[in-house]
Amino acid sequence: MSTPTERATHWLSAFSSALARNDAAGAADLFETESHWRDLIAFSWNIKTVEGRAAVADMLKATLASTKPSNWKLDGEATEKDGITQAWFTFETATARGRGHLRLKGDKAWTLLTTAQELKGFEEKKGRRRWNGTDHGVHKGRKNWLEERQEEEATLGISKQPYVLIVGGGQGGLALGARLRRLGVPTIIVDKHERPGDAWRKRYKSLCLHDPVWYDHMPYLPFPDDWPVFSPKDKIGDWLEAYAKIMELNYWAKTECKTAKYDEAKKEWTVEVLRDGKPVTLRPKQLVLATGQAGLPNMPDYPGMKDFKGKQRHSSQHPGGEDWSGKKCVVIGSNNSAHDICADLWEHGADVTMVQRSSTHVSRSETLQELWTYPLWGEQALENGITCDQADMIAASMPYRLMAEGHKQLTAEMKRRDADFYARLEKAGFLLDFGDDESGLPLKYYRRGSGYYIDVGASELICNGSIKLKQGKVERITATGVKFTDGSELEADLIVYATGFGSMNGWAAQLISQEVADKVGKVWGLGSDTTKDPGPWEGEFRNMWKPTQQEALWFQGGNLHQSRHYSQFLAIQLKARMEGLPTPVYGVPKTHHLS
Amino acid sequence: MSTPTERATHWLSAFSSALARNDAAGAADLFETESHWRDLIAFSWNIKTVEGRAAVADMLKATLASTKPSNWKLDGEATEKDGITQAWFTFETATARGRGHLRLKGDKAWTLLTTAQELKGFEEKKGRRRWNGTDHGVHKGRKNWLEERQEEEATLGISKQPYVLIVGGGQGGLALGARLRRLGVPTIIVDKHERPGDAWRKRYKSLCLHDPVWYDHMPYLPFPDDWPVFSPKDKIGDWLEAYAKIMELNYWAKTECKTAKYDEAKKEWTVEVLRDGKPVTLRPKQLVLATGQAGLPNMPDYPGMKDFKGKQRHSSQHPGGEDWSGKKCVVIGSNNSAHDICADLWEHGADVTMVQRSSTHVSRSETLQELWTYPLWGEQALENGITCDQADMIAASMPYRLMAEGHKQLTAEMKRRDADFYARLEKAGFLLDFGDDESGLPLKYYRRGSGYYIDVGASELICNGSIKLKQGKVERITATGVKFTDGSELEADLIVYATGFGSMNGWAAQLISQEVADKVGKVWGLGSDTTKDPGPWEGEFRNMWKPTQQEALWFQGGNLHQSRHYSQFLAIQLKARMEGLPTPVYGVPKTHHLS
């Protein structure tokens, strides 16, 4: 009977030998029939999961010659649980140092994760490699740090062009900006707001992050250990503002991006921006859209909207409930924003009705954290020695297809724990679901980025009738309210359309062209063939953090965890291109959906 | 032959038993004849080192009844090196949880460190105790984080009085402010500058911290791992500004403290400040002077100064070398500021002479870090598992008297490594010393806060004659320059008096009264009976971070390491008083020196 470490060592050695003799088929034979290899830019220069031996062999045949993997070493002891051997390892490629994770069933690989962690010769200047801060010695005419920063600010984007332009300075843009700064990639971040963090500050008053603090760290600068579990919006806004400053990011506030056009011959973008009202033309080599996981607002087109005499607006334009005390408010939609806005209106004394058009998943915040995030990102995890970086890697080691299976078990447990809560919600008439395949909230987020509410209080208001609930299909908007297909009507002084957002490629259409947006296709979603996430199966997020069908166009973002973790791999992809390293991309999927 | 852990366990058990049966003499017998017990507010509510069995017994007799120490436990395995057994341990007192360190020679204690780490029932709200960030649930009329912060800013110091007022918002004030914030002690920091960090920004252009980054962390928010080794002044200024904001400190910028008076009956200070030019009266219970390790500038009083036709000023008033290209500049003094100012003037093309009035110690920065700081605070230390907090505690475990002995060995090694450097300096006529007892730079800093230069380049300019050197005693200032007692004269367009600073109790004299300043006496220094640090031996810094002869008056500061580490104990002392816990202070020393 061999030990887990012996089994993992043996597998790694056999795999490494097969790769060394360029034997793709032999290497593929080391995988289970049903197996998953997830590669984050180490072999594929792509974010790619391949499934089964044939696909493994295919990826190896296409990438081995350029990747030249070597120096595979187990990192720590392997472990075994429920018949699965797990191990961490390190390796190298022609251009990078890598880290990976292995799950064996018996002596065959069930899952494999390979990631490129840093480029050889282009490592971050940290730890022992950090800048000295001053050249000891005395030099006539030297510039100090402030003068150099001021010179950079005065020239970058004016007399010197950035290599990367990031559109959008929220957590996604800032995280990527910080990583690129460390890699010495000249970068400008443009954002339309006055100050970094304003995208949070300007939202409704009671907003706090829905994910807990341990899940939300930005790269390099963890929150202090007294940071609140759920950051209030203004506090996270201030944090992001301080972050931009501390990380020395070239952040152009009050800058609106108007148009962008790619010159295929020059391999360069021409981007027109208005910086504090003044036109500036930027010519970056790479363009990153970090404009938010949600695309443009989906405004419905109901008959009669133009005749409505009250106020009506999309949820993204709704500033809060201050002015609506005693007024009749109808919120169309039943996802996160709809719930938050209804609760906020109720807090301000409005008469509120939520219009639910289809079923919604609800997870109680506490239960969700306990079952989903806390095992990896939380105080217990920290006490178990799982740092945030390690948690990110553990999460990355689980392919999305298998993740759905695991989450079905969490859903069952959630239903058990919160049975009374769900019974009361349904009794109040709320249409509940737990995902097409009962895989719950995280998968809904990954697949469609919508369809759920993380309950922080509004569900109780629905249960007790404080927020009224109306099921139905809107037929038309009248001068005084909303008319439904069942003939009923709701009077309204205010209608909020909490009707969601389009795909992020809407940003590309707006900024670049419909043609480029269509070439790139839908952004986000896994191709799971479930509601709002049509197939075919992609196995990874569409177009996120990796090459797209449009050369030099990238999408960065997601929640704070994703912004943090995937910015590492996007930054390395951009740095490699800047340095002219070979980056042959394997397996960019065809575009199947336009939005 | 027992193991180190067995010996340490045995000692701790014997010590704990003696204390439990109130046997001060028996406990003292567990110490070597020549032994040192350093207590940071655990037994003494003071920062106190006692030496020898009699003093140990005396401190125990005075403190045992109120301290009620218990629950002594070894923390990890003990180690042994060169016949000394070392061990960490934890314990409790009536009011606090403590941590300590023990060195045994044979089976007797040679050194003992006891520290109070946190007050029971008044722990910091961090980790699992952190604030949730929002009250889940929906509440009419609730305030969000921003509204509560704004309300606090609008009322504290206006309609509500702070418990603590900190005068001075440099690293000392900010570190203490952050710790008090976590303990829920209402605090205002006042500072005369426009922005936090300005005390650094406003200094000469080439200034970088002389201590390396690993030694300089602020509490709770470590520098990112690419922070430069020696922070440029504007970068550390920006960091401190961000720190004040992130830590939610109530920081009154542009606020000058005019007078302070203690009302013995009310147990309250009346402090008059000018906030942005507008008078405000504050009534804090506790007043902390964090106005810098240096006191008021020592301006010399040479005959003829009023007749000098050029510019003359104290080093603290010298803005930099910009205006002095081609001009004759004389810098009187030969410590850090003098060297930095000479080098800066030379960089700007001035003709510079340094006037050395007495010998000076010079350490090459690199050698100093390698021998002194890096073994505890540096990359190698981190790789050895020594975090910054652990390094602070290791440093604290060594009583000052023994520290001097250790540093004599470092001095010898430094002389060996840099023999050529020192030979060239002396050849250039520079008067060198290594401290009265050859204990080098750190002890000079602890004893007198002066008398040295950390060489970052100026010494080379002295060696090669770029900075001219003049040895001598100033007889008078003439209309055109400086005349010396040896009859020689130096022409000067500019005279900079780099003649140091007084004791910090000068701040008390200026702000409160000469009477209170005299009652408190000299601040800083150990009573080592060496140059500028007259005896008697105190064993600890005079008046720093601990009770003084003036009730409710405290001094906070020192370098970044001291500001960080000792602010923990000062914050606990203040919190205990706010909560009305008994804090019987043992052994406040008599005042021996007025300045």
Coordinates of N, CA, C and O in Angstrom, one line a residue, chain A residues 341-457:
Chain A
I341 N -33.4 47.6 -3.2 CA -34.1 48.8 -3.4 C -35.4 48.8 -2.7 O -35.9 49.8 -2.1
C342 N -36.1 47.7 -2.8 CA -37.4 47.6 -2.0 C -37.2 47.8 -0.5 O -37.9 48.6 0.1
A343 N -36.2 47.2 0.0 CA -35.9 47.4 1.5 C -35.6 48.8 1.8 O -36.1 49.4 2.8
D344 N -34.8 49.4 1.0 CA -34.4 50.8 1.2 C -35.6 51.7 1.1 O -35.8 52.6 1.9
L345 N -36.5 51.5 0.1 CA -37.7 52.3 0.0 C -38.6 52.1 1.2 O -39.1 53.1 1.7
W346 N -38.7 50.9 1.7 CA -39.5 50.6 2.8 C -38.9 51.3 4.1 O -39.6 51.9 4.9
E347 N -37.6 51.3 4.2 CA -36.9 52.0 5.3 C -37.3 53.5 5.3 O -37.3 54.1 6.3
H348 N -37.5 54.0 4.1 CA -37.8 55.4 4.0 C -39.3 55.7 4.0 O -39.7 56.8 3.7
G349 N -40.0 54.7 4.3 CA -41.5 54.9 4.6 C -42.3 54.9 3.3 O -43.5 55.3 3.3
A350 N -41.8 54.3 2.2 CA -42.6 54.2 1.0 C -43.6 53.0 1.1 O -43.4 52.1 1.9
D351 N -44.6 53.0 0.2 CA -45.5 51.8 0.0 C -44.9 51.1 -1.2 O -44.8 51.6 -2.3
V352 N -44.3 49.9 -0.9 CA -43.5 49.2 -1.9 C -44.1 47.9 -2.4 O -44.5 47.1 -1.6
T353 N -44.1 47.7 -3.7 CA -44.5 46.4 -4.3 C -43.4 45.9 -5.2 O -42.9 46.6 -6.0
M354 N -43.0 44.7 -4.9 CA -42.0 44.0 -5.8 C -42.8 43.2 -6.8 O -43.7 42.4 -6.5
V355 N -42.4 43.3 -8.1 CA -43.1 42.5 -9.1 C -42.1 41.4 -9.5 O -41.0 41.6 -10.0
Q356 N -42.6 40.2 -9.2 CA -41.7 39.0 -9.5 C -42.2 38.4 -10.8 O -43.4 37.9 -10.9
R357 N -41.4 38.4 -11.8 CA -41.8 37.9 -13.1 C -41.4 36.4 -13.3 O -42.0 35.7 -14.1
S358 N -40.4 36.0 -12.6 CA -40.0 34.6 -12.7 C -39.4 34.2 -11.3 O -39.1 35.0 -10.5
S359 N -39.1 32.9 -11.2 CA -38.6 32.4 -9.9 C -37.2 33.0 -9.7 O -36.5 33.3 -10.6
T360 N -36.8 33.1 -8.4 CA -35.6 33.6 -7.9 C -35.0 32.7 -6.9 O -35.7 32.1 -6.1
H361 N -33.6 32.6 -6.9 CA -33.0 31.9 -5.8 C -32.7 32.9 -4.7 O -32.2 34.0 -4.9
V362 N -32.9 32.4 -3.4 CA -32.6 33.2 -2.3 C -31.7 32.4 -1.4 O -32.0 31.2 -1.1
S363 N -30.5 32.9 -1.0 CA -29.7 32.3 0.0 C -29.6 33.2 1.2 O -29.4 34.4 1.0
R364 N -29.8 32.7 2.4 CA -29.5 33.5 3.5 C -28.0 33.8 3.6 O -27.2 32.9 3.5
S365 N -27.6 35.1 3.8 CA -26.2 35.5 3.8 C -25.4 34.6 4.7 O -24.4 34.0 4.3
E366 N -25.8 34.4 5.9 CA -25.1 33.6 6.9 C -24.9 32.2 6.5 O -23.7 31.6 6.6
T367 N -25.9 31.6 6.0 CA -25.8 30.2 5.6 C -24.9 30.0 4.4 O -24.1 29.1 4.3
L368 N -25.0 31.0 3.4 CA -24.2 31.0 2.2 C -22.7 31.1 2.6 O -21.9 30.3 2.1
Q369 N -22.4 32.0 3.5 CA -21.0 32.1 3.9 C -20.5 30.9 4.6 O -19.4 30.4 4.4
E370 N -21.3 30.4 5.5 CA -20.9 29.2 6.3 C -20.6 28.0 5.4 O -19.7 27.3 5.6
L371 N -21.5 27.8 4.4 CA -21.4 26.6 3.6 C -20.4 26.8 2.4 O -19.7 25.9 2.1
W372 N -20.3 28.1 1.9 CA -19.5 28.3 0.7 C -18.2 28.9 0.9 O -17.1 28.4 0.7
T373 N -18.2 30.2 1.5 CA -16.9 30.9 1.5 C -16.1 30.5 2.7 O -14.9 30.4 2.6
Y374 N -16.7 30.4 3.9 CA -15.9 30.3 5.1 C -14.9 29.1 5.2 O -13.8 29.2 5.7
P375 N -15.3 28.0 4.5 CA -14.3 26.9 4.5 C -13.0 27.2 3.9 O -11.9 26.7 4.2
L376 N -13.0 28.2 3.0 CA -11.8 28.6 2.3 C -11.3 30.0 2.7 O -10.1 30.3 2.9
W377 N -12.3 31.0 2.8 CA -11.9 32.3 3.1 C -12.7 32.8 4.4 O -13.8 33.1 4.4
G378 N -12.0 32.7 5.5 CA -12.6 33.0 6.8 C -11.7 32.8 8.0 O -10.6 32.3 7.8
E379 N -12.1 33.1 9.1 CA -11.2 33.0 10.3 C -10.9 31.5 10.6 O -9.8 31.2 10.9
Q380 N -11.9 30.6 10.4 CA -11.5 29.2 10.6 C -10.5 28.7 9.6 O -9.6 28.0 10.0
A381 N -10.7 29.2 8.3 CA -9.7 28.8 7.3 C -8.3 29.3 7.7 O -7.3 28.6 7.6
L382 N -8.2 30.6 8.2 CA -6.9 31.1 8.6 C -6.3 30.3 9.7 O -5.1 30.0 9.7
E383 N -7.2 29.9 10.7 CA -6.7 29.1 11.8 C -6.2 27.8 11.3 O -5.3 27.2 11.9
N384 N -6.8 27.3 10.2 CA -6.3 26.0 9.6 C -5.1 26.2 8.7 O -4.7 25.3 8.0
G385 N -4.6 27.4 8.6 CA -3.4 27.7 7.8 C -3.7 28.0 6.4 O -2.8 28.0 5.5
I386 N -5.0 28.2 6.0 CA -5.3 28.5 4.6 C -5.3 30.0 4.4 O -6.3 30.7 4.8
T387 N -4.3 30.6 3.8 CA -4.2 32.0 3.5 C -5.1 32.3 2.3 O -5.6 31.4 1.6
C388 N -5.3 33.6 2.1 CA -6.2 34.0 1.0 C -5.6 33.5 -0.3 O -6.3 32.9 -1.2
D389 N -4.3 33.6 -0.5 CA -3.7 33.1 -1.8 C -3.9 31.6 -2.0 O -4.2 31.1 -3.1
Q390 N -3.7 30.9 -0.9 CA -3.9 29.4 -0.9 C -5.4 29.1 -1.2 O -5.7 28.2 -2.0
A391 N -6.3 29.8 -0.6 CA -7.7 29.6 -0.9 C -8.0 29.8 -2.3 O -8.8 29.0 -3.0
D392 N -7.5 30.9 -2.9 CA -7.7 31.2 -4.3 C -7.2 30.0 -5.2 O -7.9 29.6 -6.2
M393 N -6.1 29.4 -4.8 CA -5.5 28.3 -5.6 C -6.4 27.0 -5.4 O -6.6 26.3 -6.4
I394 N -6.8 26.8 -4.2 CA -7.7 25.6 -4.0 C -9.0 25.8 -4.8 O -9.4 24.8 -5.4
A395 N -9.5 27.0 -4.8 CA -10.8 27.2 -5.5 C -10.5 26.9 -7.0 O -11.3 26.3 -7.7
A396 N -9.3 27.4 -7.5 CA -9.0 27.3 -8.9 C -8.8 25.8 -9.3 O -8.9 25.5 -10.5
S397 N -8.5 25.0 -8.3 CA -8.1 23.6 -8.7 C -9.4 22.8 -9.0 O -9.3 21.7 -9.5
M398 N -10.6 23.3 -8.8 CA -11.8 22.6 -9.0 C -12.4 23.0 -10.3 O -12.9 24.1 -10.4
P399 N -12.5 22.2 -11.3 CA -13.1 22.6 -12.6 C -14.6 22.9 -12.5 O -15.2 22.3 -11.6
Y400 N -15.1 23.8 -13.3 CA -16.4 24.2 -13.1 C -17.5 23.1 -13.2 O -18.5 23.1 -12.6
R401 N -17.2 22.1 -14.1 CA -18.2 21.1 -14.2 C -18.3 20.3 -12.9 O -19.4 20.0 -12.5
L402 N -17.2 20.0 -12.2 CA -17.3 19.3 -11.0 C -17.9 20.2 -9.9 O -18.5 19.7 -8.9
M403 N -17.6 21.5 -10.0 CA -18.1 22.4 -9.0 C -19.6 22.3 -8.9 O -20.2 22.4 -7.8
A404 N -20.3 22.2 -10.0 CA -21.7 22.2 -10.0 C -22.2 21.0 -9.2 O -23.2 21.1 -8.4
E405 N -21.5 19.9 -9.3 CA -21.9 18.7 -8.5 C -21.8 18.9 -7.0 O -22.6 18.6 -6.2
G406 N -20.6 19.5 -6.6 CA -20.4 19.8 -5.2 C -21.5 20.7 -4.7 O -21.9 20.6 -3.5
H407 N -21.9 21.7 -5.5 CA -22.8 22.7 -5.0 C -24.2 22.1 -4.8 O -25.0 22.7 -4.0
K408 N -24.5 21.1 -5.5 CA -25.8 20.4 -5.3 C -25.9 19.9 -3.9 O -27.0 20.0 -3.2
Q409 N -24.8 19.4 -3.3 CA -24.9 19.0 -1.9 C -25.0 20.2 -1.0 O -25.7 20.1 0.0
L410 N -24.4 21.3 -1.3 CA -24.5 22.5 -0.5 C -26.0 22.9 -0.5 O -26.5 23.4 0.5
T411 N -26.6 22.9 -1.7 CA -28.0 23.3 -1.8 C -28.9 22.5 -0.9 O -29.7 23.0 -0.1
A412 N -28.6 21.2 -0.9 CA -29.5 20.3 -0.1 C -29.3 20.7 1.4 O -30.3 20.7 2.2
E413 N -28.1 20.9 1.8 CA -27.8 21.3 3.2 C -28.4 22.6 3.5 O -29.0 22.8 4.6
M414 N -28.4 23.6 2.6 CA -29.0 24.9 2.8 C -30.5 24.8 3.0 O -31.1 25.4 3.9
K415 N -31.1 23.9 2.2 CA -32.5 23.7 2.3 C -32.9 23.1 3.6 O -33.9 23.5 4.2
R416 N -32.0 22.3 4.1 CA -32.3 21.6 5.4 C -32.2 22.7 6.5 O -33.1 22.8 7.4
R417 N -31.1 23.4 6.5 CA -30.9 24.4 7.6 C -31.9 25.5 7.6 O -32.3 25.9 8.7
D418 N -32.3 25.9 6.4 CA -33.2 27.1 6.4 C -34.6 26.7 5.9 O -35.3 27.5 5.3
A419 N -35.0 25.5 6.3 CA -36.3 25.0 5.8 C -37.5 25.9 6.2 O -38.3 26.3 5.4
D420 N -37.4 26.4 7.5 CA -38.4 27.3 8.0 C -38.5 28.6 7.2 O -39.6 29.1 6.8
F421 N -37.3 29.1 7.0 CA -37.2 30.4 6.2 C -37.8 30.2 4.8 O -38.6 31.1 4.4
Y422 N -37.4 29.2 4.1 CA -38.0 29.0 2.8 C -39.5 28.7 2.8 O -40.2 29.2 1.9
A423 N -40.0 28.0 3.8 CA -41.4 27.8 3.9 C -42.2 29.1 4.1 O -43.2 29.3 3.4
R424 N -41.6 30.0 4.9 CA -42.3 31.3 5.1 C -42.3 32.1 3.8 O -43.2 32.8 3.5
L425 N -41.2 32.1 3.1 CA -41.1 32.9 1.9 C -42.1 32.3 0.9 O -42.8 33.2 0.2
E426 N -42.2 31.0 0.8 CA -43.2 30.5 -0.2 C -44.6 30.7 0.2 O -45.5 31.0 -0.6
K427 N -44.8 30.7 1.5 CA -46.1 31.0 2.0 C -46.5 32.5 1.7 O -47.7 32.8 1.4
A428 N -45.5 33.4 1.6 CA -45.8 34.8 1.3 C -46.0 34.9 -0.2 O -46.2 36.0 -0.7
G429 N -45.9 33.8 -1.0 CA -46.1 33.8 -2.4 C -44.9 34.0 -3.3 O -45.0 34.2 -4.5
F430 N -43.7 34.0 -2.6 CA -42.5 34.2 -3.4 C -42.1 32.9 -4.2 O -42.2 31.8 -3.6
L431 N -41.8 33.1 -5.5 CA -41.4 31.9 -6.3 C -40.0 31.7 -6.2 O -39.1 32.5 -6.6
L432 N -39.6 30.5 -5.5 CA -38.2 30.2 -5.3 C -37.7 29.2 -6.3 O -38.4 28.4 -6.8
D433 N -36.4 29.3 -6.6 CA -35.7 28.2 -7.2 C -34.3 28.1 -6.7 O -33.9 28.9 -5.9
F434 N -33.6 27.0 -7.0 CA -32.3 26.8 -6.5 C -31.3 26.5 -7.7 O -30.3 25.8 -7.6
G435 N -31.7 27.0 -8.9 CA -31.0 26.8 -10.1 C -31.6 25.6 -10.9 O -32.2 24.8 -10.3
D436 N -31.3 25.6 -12.2 CA -31.9 24.6 -13.0 C -31.6 23.2 -12.5 O -32.4 22.3 -12.7
D437 N -30.4 23.0 -12.0 CA -29.9 21.7 -11.6 C -29.7 21.7 -10.1 O -28.9 20.9 -9.6
E438 N -30.3 22.6 -9.4 CA -30.2 22.7 -7.9 C -28.8 22.9 -7.4 O -28.4 22.5 -6.3
S439 N -28.0 23.6 -8.2 CA -26.6 23.9 -7.8 C -26.5 25.3 -7.1 O -25.4 25.7 -6.7
G440 N -27.6 26.0 -7.0 CA -27.6 27.1 -6.1 C -26.9 28.4 -6.6 O -26.7 28.6 -7.8
L441 N -26.6 29.3 -5.7 CA -26.2 30.6 -6.0 C -24.8 30.8 -6.7 O -24.8 31.4 -7.8
P442 N -23.8 30.2 -6.2 CA -22.5 30.4 -6.9 C -22.5 30.0 -8.4 O -22.0 30.8 -9.3
L443 N -23.2 28.9 -8.7 CA -23.2 28.5 -10.1 C -24.1 29.5 -10.9 O -23.8 29.8 -12.1
K444 N -25.2 30.0 -10.3 CA -26.0 31.0 -11.0 C -25.1 32.2 -11.3 O -25.2 32.8 -12.4
Y445 N -24.3 32.6 -10.4 CA -23.4 33.7 -10.6 C -22.4 33.4 -11.7 O -22.2 34.3 -12.6
Y446 N -21.8 32.3 -11.7 CA -20.8 31.9 -12.7 C -21.5 31.8 -14.1 O -20.9 32.2 -15.1
R447 N -22.7 31.3 -14.1 CA -23.3 31.0 -15.4 C -24.0 32.2 -16.0 O -23.9 32.5 -17.2
R448 N -24.7 33.0 -15.2 CA -25.5 34.1 -15.7 C -25.3 35.4 -15.0 O -25.8 36.5 -15.4
G449 N -24.7 35.4 -13.8 CA -24.4 36.6 -13.1 C -25.7 37.2 -12.5 O -25.8 38.4 -12.2
S450 N -26.8 36.4 -12.4 CA -28.1 37.0 -12.0 C -28.9 35.8 -11.5 O -28.6 34.7 -11.6
G451 N -30.2 36.2 -11.1 CA -31.1 35.2 -10.7 C -31.2 34.8 -9.3 O -31.8 33.8 -8.9
Y452 N -30.6 35.7 -8.4 CA -30.6 35.4 -7.0 C -30.6 36.6 -6.1 O -30.4 37.8 -6.6
Y453 N -30.9 36.4 -4.9 CA -30.8 37.4 -3.8 C -30.1 36.8 -2.6 O -30.4 35.7 -2.2
I454 N -29.0 37.5 -2.2 CA -28.4 37.1 -0.9 C -29.1 37.8 0.2 O -29.0 39.0 0.3
D455 N -29.8 37.1 1.0 CA -30.7 37.8 1.9 C -30.0 38.4 3.1 O -29.3 37.7 3.9
V456 N -30.1 39.7 3.2 CA -29.5 40.4 4.3 C -30.7 41.2 5.0 O -30.4 42.1 5.8
G457 N -31.9 40.8 4.8 CA -33.0 41.3 5.5 C -34.3 41.5 4.7 O -35.4 41.5 5.3

